[in-house]
PDB file of C-alpha atoms and ligand atoms in Angstrom:
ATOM      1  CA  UNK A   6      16.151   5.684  -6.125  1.00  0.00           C
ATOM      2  CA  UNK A   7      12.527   4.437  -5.990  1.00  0.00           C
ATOM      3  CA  UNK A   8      11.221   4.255  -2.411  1.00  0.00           C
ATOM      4  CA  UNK A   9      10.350   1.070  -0.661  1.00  0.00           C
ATOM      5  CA  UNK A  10       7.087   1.183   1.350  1.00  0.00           C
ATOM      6  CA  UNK A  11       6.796  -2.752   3.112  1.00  0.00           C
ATOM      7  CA  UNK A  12       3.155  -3.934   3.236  1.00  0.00           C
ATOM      8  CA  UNK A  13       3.240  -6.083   6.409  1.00  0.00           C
ATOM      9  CA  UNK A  14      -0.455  -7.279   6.282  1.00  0.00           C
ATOM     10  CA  UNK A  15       0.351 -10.709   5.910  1.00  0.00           C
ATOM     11  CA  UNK A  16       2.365 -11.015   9.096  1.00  0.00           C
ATOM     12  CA  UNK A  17      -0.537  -9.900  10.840  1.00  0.00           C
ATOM     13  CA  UNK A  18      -2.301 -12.269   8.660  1.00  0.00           C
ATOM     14  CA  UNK A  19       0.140 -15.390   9.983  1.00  0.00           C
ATOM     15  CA  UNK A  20      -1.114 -13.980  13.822  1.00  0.00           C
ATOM     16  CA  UNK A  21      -4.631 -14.026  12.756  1.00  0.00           C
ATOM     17  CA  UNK A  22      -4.586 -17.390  11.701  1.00  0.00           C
ATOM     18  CA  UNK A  23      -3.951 -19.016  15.474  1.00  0.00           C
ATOM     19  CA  UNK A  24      -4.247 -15.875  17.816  1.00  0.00           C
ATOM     20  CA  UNK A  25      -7.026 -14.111  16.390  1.00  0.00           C
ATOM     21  CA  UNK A  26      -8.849 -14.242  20.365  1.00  0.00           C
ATOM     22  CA  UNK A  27      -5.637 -14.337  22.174  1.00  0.00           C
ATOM     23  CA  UNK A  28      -4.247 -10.904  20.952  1.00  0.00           C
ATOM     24  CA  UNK A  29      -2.966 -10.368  24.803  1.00  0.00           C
ATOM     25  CA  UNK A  30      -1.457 -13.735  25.103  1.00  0.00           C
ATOM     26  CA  UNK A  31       2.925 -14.036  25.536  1.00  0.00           C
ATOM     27  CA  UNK A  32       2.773 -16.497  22.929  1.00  0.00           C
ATOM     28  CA  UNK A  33       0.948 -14.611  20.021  1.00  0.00           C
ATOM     29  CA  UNK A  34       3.514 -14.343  17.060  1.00  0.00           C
ATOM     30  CA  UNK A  35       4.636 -13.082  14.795  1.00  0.00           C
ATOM     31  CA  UNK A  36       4.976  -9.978  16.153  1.00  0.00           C
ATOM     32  CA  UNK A  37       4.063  -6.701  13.778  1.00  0.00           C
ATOM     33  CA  UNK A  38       5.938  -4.542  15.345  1.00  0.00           C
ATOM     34  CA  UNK A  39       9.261  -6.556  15.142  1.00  0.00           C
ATOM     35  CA  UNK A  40       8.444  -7.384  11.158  1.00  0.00           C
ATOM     36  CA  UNK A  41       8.319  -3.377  11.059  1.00  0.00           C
ATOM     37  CA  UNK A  42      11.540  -3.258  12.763  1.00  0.00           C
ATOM     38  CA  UNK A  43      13.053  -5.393  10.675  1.00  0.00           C
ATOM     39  CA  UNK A  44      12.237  -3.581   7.463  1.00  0.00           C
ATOM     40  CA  UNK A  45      13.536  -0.610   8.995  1.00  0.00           C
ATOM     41  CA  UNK A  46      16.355  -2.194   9.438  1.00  0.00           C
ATOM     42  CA  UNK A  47      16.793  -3.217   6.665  1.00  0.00           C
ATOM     43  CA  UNK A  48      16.210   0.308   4.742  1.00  0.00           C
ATOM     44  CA  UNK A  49      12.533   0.007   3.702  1.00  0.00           C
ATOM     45  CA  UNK A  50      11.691   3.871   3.837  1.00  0.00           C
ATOM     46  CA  UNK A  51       8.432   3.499   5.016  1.00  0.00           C
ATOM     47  CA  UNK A  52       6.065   0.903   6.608  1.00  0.00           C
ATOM     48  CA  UNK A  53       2.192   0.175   5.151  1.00  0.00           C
ATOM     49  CA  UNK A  54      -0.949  -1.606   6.665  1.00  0.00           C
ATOM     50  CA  UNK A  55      -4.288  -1.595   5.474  1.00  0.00           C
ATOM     51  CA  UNK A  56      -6.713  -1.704   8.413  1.00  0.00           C
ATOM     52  CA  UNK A  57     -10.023  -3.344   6.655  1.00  0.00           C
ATOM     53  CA  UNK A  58     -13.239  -2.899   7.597  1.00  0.00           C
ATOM     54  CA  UNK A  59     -13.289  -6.458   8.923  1.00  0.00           C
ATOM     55  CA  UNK A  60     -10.017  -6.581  10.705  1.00  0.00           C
ATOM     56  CA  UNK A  61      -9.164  -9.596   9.508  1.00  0.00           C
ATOM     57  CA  UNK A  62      -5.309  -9.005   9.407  1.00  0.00           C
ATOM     58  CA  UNK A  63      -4.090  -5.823  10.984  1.00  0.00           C
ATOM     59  CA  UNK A  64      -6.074  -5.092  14.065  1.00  0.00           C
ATOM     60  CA  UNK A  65      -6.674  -1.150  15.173  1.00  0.00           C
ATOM     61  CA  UNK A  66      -4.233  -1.486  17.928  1.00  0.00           C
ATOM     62  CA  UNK A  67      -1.817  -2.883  15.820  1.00  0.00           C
ATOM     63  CA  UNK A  68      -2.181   0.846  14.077  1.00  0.00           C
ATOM     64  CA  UNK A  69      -1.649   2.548  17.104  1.00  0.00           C
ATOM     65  CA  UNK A  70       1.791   0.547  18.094  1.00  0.00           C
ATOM     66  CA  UNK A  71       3.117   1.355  14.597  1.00  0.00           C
ATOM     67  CA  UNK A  72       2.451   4.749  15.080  1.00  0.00           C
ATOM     68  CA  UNK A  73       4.292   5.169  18.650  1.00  0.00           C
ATOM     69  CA  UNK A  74       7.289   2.764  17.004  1.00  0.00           C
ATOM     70  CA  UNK A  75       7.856   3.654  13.791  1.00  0.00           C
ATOM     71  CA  UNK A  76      10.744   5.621  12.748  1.00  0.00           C
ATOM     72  CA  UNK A  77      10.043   6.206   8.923  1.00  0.00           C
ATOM     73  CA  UNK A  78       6.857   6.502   7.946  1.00  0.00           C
ATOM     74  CA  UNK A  79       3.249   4.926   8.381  1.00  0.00           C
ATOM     75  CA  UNK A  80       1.321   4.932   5.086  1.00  0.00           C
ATOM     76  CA  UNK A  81      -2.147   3.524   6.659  1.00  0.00           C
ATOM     77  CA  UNK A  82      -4.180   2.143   3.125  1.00  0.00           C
ATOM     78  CA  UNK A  83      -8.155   2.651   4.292  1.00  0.00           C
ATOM     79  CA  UNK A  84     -11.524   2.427   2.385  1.00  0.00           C
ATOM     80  CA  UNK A  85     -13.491   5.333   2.853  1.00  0.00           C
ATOM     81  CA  UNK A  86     -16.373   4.634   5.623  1.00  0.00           C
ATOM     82  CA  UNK A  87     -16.912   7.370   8.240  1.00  0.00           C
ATOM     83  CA  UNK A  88     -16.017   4.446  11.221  1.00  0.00           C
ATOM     84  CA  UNK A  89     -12.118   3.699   9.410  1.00  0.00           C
ATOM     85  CA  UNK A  90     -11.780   7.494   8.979  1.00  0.00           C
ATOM     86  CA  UNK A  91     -12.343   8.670  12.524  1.00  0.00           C
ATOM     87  CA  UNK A  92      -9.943   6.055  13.772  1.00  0.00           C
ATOM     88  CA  UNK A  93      -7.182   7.581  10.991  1.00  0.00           C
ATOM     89  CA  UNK A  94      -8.299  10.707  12.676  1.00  0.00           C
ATOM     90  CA  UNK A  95      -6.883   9.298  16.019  1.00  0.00           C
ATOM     91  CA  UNK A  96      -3.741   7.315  14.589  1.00  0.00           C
ATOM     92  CA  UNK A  97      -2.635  10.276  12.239  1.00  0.00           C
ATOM     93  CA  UNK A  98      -0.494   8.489  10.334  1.00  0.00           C
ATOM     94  CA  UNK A  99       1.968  10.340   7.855  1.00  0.00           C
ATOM     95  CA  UNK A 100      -0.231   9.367   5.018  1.00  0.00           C
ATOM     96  CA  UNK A 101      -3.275   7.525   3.816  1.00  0.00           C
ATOM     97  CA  UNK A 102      -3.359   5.572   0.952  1.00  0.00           C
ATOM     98  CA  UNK A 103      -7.731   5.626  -0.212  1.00  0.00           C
ATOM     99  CA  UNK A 104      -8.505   2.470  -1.694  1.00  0.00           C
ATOM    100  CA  UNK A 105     -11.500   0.902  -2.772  1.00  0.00           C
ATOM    101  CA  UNK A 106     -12.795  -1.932  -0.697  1.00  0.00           C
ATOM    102  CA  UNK A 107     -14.887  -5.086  -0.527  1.00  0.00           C
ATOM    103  CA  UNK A 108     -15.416  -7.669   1.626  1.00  0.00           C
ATOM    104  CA  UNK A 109     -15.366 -10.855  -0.370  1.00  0.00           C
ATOM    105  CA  UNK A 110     -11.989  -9.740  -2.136  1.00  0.00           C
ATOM    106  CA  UNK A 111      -9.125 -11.837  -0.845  1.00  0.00           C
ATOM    107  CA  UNK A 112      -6.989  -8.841  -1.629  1.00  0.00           C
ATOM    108  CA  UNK A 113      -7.998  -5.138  -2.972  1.00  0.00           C
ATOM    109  CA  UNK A 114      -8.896  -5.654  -6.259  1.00  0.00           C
ATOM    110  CA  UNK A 115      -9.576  -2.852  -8.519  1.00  0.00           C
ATOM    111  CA  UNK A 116      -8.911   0.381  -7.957  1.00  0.00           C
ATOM    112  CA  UNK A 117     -10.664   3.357  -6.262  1.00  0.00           C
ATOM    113  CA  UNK A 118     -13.196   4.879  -8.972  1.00  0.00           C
ATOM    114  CA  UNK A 119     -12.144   8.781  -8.277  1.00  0.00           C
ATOM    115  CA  UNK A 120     -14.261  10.360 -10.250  1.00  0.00           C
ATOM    116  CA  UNK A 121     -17.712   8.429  -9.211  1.00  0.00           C
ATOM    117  CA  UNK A 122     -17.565   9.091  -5.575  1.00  0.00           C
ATOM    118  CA  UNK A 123     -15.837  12.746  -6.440  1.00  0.00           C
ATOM    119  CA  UNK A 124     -17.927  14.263  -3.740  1.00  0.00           C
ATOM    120  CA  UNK A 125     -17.368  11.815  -0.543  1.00  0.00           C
ATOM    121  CA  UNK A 126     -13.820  11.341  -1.117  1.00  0.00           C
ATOM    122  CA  UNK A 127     -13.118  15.167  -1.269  1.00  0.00           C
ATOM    123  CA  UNK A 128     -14.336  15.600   1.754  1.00  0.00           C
ATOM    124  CA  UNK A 129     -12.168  12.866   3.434  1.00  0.00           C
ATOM    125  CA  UNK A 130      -9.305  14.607   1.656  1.00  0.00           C
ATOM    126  CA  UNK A 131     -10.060  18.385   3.231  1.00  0.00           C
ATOM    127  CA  UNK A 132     -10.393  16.091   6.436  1.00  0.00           C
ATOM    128  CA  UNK A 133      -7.181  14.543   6.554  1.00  0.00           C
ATOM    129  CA  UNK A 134      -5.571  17.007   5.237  1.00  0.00           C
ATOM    130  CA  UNK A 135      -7.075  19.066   8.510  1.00  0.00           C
ATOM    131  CA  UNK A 136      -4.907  16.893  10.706  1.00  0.00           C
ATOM    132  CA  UNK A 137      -1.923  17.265   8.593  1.00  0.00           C
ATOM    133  CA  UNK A 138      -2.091  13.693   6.631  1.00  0.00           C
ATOM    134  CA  UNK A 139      -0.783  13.222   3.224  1.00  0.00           C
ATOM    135  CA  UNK A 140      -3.414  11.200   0.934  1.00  0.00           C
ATOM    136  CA  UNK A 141      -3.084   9.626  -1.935  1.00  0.00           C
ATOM    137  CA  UNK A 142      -5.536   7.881  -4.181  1.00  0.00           C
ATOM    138  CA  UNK A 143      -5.224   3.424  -5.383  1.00  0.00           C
ATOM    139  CA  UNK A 144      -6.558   4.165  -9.171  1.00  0.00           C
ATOM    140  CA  UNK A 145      -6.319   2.637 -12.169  1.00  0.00           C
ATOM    141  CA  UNK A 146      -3.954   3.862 -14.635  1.00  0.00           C
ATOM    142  CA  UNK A 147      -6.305   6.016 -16.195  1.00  0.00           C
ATOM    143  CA  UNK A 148      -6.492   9.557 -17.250  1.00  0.00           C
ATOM    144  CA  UNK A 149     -10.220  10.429 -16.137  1.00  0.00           C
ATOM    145  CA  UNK A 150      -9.117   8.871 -12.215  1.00  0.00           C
ATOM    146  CA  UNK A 151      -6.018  10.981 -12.198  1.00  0.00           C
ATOM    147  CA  UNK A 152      -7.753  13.928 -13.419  1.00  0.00           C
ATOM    148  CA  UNK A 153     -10.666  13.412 -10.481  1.00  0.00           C
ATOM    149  CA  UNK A 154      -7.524  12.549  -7.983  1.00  0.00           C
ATOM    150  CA  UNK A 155      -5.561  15.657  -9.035  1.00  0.00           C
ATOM    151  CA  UNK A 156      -9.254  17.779  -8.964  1.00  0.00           C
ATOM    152  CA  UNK A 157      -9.850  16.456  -5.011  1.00  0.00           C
ATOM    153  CA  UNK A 158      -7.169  17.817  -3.696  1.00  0.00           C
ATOM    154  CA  UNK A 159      -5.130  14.601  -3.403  1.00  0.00           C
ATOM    155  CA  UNK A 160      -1.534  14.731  -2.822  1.00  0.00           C
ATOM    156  CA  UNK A 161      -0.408  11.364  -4.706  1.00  0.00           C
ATOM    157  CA  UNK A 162      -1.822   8.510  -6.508  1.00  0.00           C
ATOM    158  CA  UNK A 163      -1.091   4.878  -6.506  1.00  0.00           C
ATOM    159  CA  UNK A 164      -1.315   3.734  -9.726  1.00  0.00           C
ATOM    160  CA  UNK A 165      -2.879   0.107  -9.421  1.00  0.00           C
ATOM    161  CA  UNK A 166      -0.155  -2.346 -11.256  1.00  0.00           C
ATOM    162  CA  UNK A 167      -1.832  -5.732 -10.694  1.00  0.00           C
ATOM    163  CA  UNK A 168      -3.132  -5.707 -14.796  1.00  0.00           C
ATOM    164  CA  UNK A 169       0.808  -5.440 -15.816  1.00  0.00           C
ATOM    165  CA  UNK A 170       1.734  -8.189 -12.858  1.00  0.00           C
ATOM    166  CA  UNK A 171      -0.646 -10.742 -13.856  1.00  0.00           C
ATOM    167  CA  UNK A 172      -1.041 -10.596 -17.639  1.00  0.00           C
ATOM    168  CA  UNK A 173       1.071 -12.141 -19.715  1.00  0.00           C
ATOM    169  CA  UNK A 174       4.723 -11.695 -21.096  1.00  0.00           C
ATOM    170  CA  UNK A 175       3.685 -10.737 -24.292  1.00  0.00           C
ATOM    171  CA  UNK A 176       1.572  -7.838 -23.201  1.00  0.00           C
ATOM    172  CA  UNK A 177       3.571  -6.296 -20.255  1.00  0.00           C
ATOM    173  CA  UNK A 178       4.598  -3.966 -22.700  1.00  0.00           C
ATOM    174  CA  UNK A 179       1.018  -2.427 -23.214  1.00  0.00           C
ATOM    175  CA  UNK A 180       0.525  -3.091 -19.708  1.00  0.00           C
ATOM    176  CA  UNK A 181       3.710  -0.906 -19.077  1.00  0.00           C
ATOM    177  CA  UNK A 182       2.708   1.891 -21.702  1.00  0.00           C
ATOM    178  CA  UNK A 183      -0.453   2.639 -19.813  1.00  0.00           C
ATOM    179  CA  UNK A 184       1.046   3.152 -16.826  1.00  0.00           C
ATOM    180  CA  UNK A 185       3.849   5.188 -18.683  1.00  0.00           C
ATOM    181  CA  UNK A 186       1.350   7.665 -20.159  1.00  0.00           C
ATOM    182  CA  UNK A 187      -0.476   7.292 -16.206  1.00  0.00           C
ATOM    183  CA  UNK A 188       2.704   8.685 -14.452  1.00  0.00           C
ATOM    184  CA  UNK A 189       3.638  11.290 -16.744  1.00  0.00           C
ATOM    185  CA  UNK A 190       0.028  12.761 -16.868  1.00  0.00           C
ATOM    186  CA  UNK A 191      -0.048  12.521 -12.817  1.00  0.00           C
ATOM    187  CA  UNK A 192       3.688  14.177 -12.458  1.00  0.00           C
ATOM    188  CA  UNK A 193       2.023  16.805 -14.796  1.00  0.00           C
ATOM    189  CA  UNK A 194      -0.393  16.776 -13.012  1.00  0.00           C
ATOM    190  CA  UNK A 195       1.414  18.104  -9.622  1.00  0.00           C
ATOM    191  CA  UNK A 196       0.787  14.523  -7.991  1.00  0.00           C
ATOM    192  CA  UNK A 197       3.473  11.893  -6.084  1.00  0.00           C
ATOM    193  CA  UNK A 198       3.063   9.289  -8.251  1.00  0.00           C
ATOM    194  CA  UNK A 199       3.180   5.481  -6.551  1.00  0.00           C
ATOM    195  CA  UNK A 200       2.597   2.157  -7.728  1.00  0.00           C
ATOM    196  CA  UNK A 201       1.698  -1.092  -5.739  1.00  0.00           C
ATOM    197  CA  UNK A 202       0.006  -4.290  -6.207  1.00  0.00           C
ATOM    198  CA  UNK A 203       1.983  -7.575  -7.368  1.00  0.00           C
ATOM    199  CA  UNK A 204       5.412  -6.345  -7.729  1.00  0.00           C
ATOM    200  CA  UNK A 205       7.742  -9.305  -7.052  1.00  0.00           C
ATOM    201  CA  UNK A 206      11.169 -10.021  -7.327  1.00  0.00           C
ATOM    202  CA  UNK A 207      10.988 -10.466 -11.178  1.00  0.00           C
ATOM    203  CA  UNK A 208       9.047  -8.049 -12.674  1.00  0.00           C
ATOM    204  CA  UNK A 209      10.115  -4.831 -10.611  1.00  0.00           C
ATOM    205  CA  UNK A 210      12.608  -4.247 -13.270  1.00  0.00           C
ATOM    206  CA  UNK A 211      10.355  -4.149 -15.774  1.00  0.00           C
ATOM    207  CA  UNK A 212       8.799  -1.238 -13.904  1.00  0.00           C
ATOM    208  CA  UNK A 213      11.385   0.630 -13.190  1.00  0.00           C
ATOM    209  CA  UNK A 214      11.864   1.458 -16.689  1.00  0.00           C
ATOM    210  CA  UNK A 215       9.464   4.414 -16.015  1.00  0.00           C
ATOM    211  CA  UNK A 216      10.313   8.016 -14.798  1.00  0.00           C
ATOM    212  CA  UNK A 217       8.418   9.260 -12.319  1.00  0.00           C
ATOM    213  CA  UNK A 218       8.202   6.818  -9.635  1.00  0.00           C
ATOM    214  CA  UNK A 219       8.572   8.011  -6.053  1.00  0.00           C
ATOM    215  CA  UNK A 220       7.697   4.919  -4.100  1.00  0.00           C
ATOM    216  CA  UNK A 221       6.527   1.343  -4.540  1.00  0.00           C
ATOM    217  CA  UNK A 222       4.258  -0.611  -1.966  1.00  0.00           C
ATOM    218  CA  UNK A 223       5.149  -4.314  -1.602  1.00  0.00           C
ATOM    219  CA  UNK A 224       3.645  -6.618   0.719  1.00  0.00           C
ATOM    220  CA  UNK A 225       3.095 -10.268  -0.983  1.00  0.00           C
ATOM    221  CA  UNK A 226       6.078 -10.686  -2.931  1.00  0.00           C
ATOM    222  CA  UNK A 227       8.400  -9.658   0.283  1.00  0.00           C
ATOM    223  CA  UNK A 228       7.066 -11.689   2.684  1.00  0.00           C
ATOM    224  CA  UNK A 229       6.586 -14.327   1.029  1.00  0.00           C
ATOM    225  CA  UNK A 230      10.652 -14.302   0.419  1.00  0.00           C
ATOM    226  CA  UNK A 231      11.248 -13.639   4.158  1.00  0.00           C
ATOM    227  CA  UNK A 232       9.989 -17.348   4.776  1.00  0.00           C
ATOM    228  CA  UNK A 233      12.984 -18.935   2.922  1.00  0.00           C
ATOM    229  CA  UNK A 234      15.629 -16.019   3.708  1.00  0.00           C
ATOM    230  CA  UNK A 235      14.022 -13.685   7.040  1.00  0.00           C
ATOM    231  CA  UNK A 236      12.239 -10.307   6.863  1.00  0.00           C
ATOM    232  CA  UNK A 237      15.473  -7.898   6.946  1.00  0.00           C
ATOM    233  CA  UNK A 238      17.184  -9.729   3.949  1.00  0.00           C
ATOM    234  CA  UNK A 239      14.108  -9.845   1.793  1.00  0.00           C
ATOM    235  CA  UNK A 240      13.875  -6.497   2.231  1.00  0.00           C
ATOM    236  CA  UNK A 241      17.450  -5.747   1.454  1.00  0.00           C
ATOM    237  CA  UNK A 242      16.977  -7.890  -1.874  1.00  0.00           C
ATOM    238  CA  UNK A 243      14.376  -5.664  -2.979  1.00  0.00           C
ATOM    239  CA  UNK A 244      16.373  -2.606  -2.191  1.00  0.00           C
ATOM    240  CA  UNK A 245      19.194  -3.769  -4.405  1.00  0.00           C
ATOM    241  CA  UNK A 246      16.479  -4.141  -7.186  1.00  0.00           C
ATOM    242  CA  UNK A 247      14.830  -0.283  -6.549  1.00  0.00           C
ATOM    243  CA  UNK A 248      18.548   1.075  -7.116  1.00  0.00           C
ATOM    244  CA  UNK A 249      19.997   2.432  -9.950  1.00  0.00           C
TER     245      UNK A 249
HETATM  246  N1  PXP B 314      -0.910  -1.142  -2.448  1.00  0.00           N
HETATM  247  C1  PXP B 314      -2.233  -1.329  -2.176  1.00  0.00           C
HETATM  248  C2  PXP B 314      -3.128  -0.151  -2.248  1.00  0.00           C
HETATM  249  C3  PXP B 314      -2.716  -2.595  -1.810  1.00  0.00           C
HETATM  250  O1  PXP B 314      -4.017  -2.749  -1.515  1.00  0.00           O
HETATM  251  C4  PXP B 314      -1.818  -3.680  -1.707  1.00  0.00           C
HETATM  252  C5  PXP B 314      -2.319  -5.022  -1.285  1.00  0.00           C
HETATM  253  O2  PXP B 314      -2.630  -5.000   0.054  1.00  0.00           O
HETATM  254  C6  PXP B 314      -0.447  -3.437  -1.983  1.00  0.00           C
HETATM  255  C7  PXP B 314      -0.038  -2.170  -2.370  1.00  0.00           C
HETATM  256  C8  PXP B 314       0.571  -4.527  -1.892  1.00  0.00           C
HETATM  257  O3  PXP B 314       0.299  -5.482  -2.861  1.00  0.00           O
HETATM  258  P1  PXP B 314       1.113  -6.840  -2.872  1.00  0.00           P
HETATM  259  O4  PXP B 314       0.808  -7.530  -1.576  1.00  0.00           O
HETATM  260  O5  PXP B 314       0.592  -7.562  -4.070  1.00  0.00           O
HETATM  261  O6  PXP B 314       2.566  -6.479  -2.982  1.00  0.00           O
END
């Protein structure tokens, strides 16, 4: 079965939005840690947050909680700037997910460009994989960026599926046969191979037509759903999708 990693950004997001100076207070909600709970609950195998240079949804010591709490695994998503790396340094979470980041974007838009910034993202790799964290690489589903992500050192890549979500019916398919040709030259490769970005309810099926597919990070889609029906049953739908 394809692995479930929950993005809970967006419930940290919800916080933001009326406690953003009252972090401390008994009324700030939702609580992150809970949401995690609940997907854990629920059967998600592993828990994701992407801790952005401008904090504006998941705060460090949000990080830090998850880490003590967690009983699956933290997958902490991180651009590469020497101030977010020495605090991964200090959270050692069971993997990092490298992604490319920029401050206007409403949500991480393209992927990481591997091969461009070869040199500075090696070395981040040797360093976390010092302190015994798994990385993988956000990229495109491209040969040159799996080729530069395999050549780092990188234990996994996430191939980038917001292209297939968003374009239209009629050319998912091409969208799908990139990232087809993607997995099977990163499983070659020697890489975990991941996918993430706007997988919903409706179009995971589409991707699970693919071999090679450890894991899938979903963050919008899920709790979005968990409005209408809670966290721990949106997360339970999506399991029943991942199967079979
Ligand atoms: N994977 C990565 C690397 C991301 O940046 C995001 C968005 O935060 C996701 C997965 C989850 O994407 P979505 O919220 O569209 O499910």
């Amino acid at each position: 079965m394809i692995k479930l990693g929950v993005n809970i950004d967006h419930v940290a997001t919800l916080r933001q939005a009326r406690y953003a100076d009252m972090i401390d207070s008994p009324n700030c909600e939702p609580d992150v840690l809970s949401a995690a709970s609940a997907c854990e609950r629920a059967g998600a195998h592993g828990i994701t947050v992407h801790l952005r240079a401008d904090r504006r949804h998941i705060q460090d010591r949000d990080v830090f909680r998850l880490r003590a709490s967690i009983m699956t695994k933290l997958n902490l998503e991180m651009g590469n700037t020497p101030e977010i790396l020495e605090t991964a340094l200090r959270v050692v979470p069971d993997e990092v997910c490298l992604v490319p980041e920029n401050r206007q974007e409403i949500t991480t838009e393209g992927g990481l460009h591997v091969a461009k910034h070869f040199k500075a993202l090696k070395q981040t790799v040797d360093r976390l994989h010092s302190a015994g964290i798994r990385v993988s690489m956000f990229i495109e589903p491209e040969a040159d960026q799996i080729e530069a992500s395999a050549a780092s050192g990188a234990d996994a890549v996430e191939l980038h599926t917001g292209a297939f979500a968003n374009v239209l019916a009629d050319f998912k398919e091409d969208e799908l046969d990139r990232l087809d040709a993607s997995a099977r030259l990163a499983k070659e490769k020697g890489l975990v191979v991941n996918a993430g970005h706007g997988i919903n309810y409706d179009n995971v099926h589409m991707l699970k037509k693919i071999a090679h597919w450890n894991e899938f990070n979903i963050g919008h889609s899920i709790v979005s759903r968990a409005v209408f029906v809670g966290l721990e049953q949106a997360v339970r739908q999506m399991l029943e999708r991942l199967k079979g």
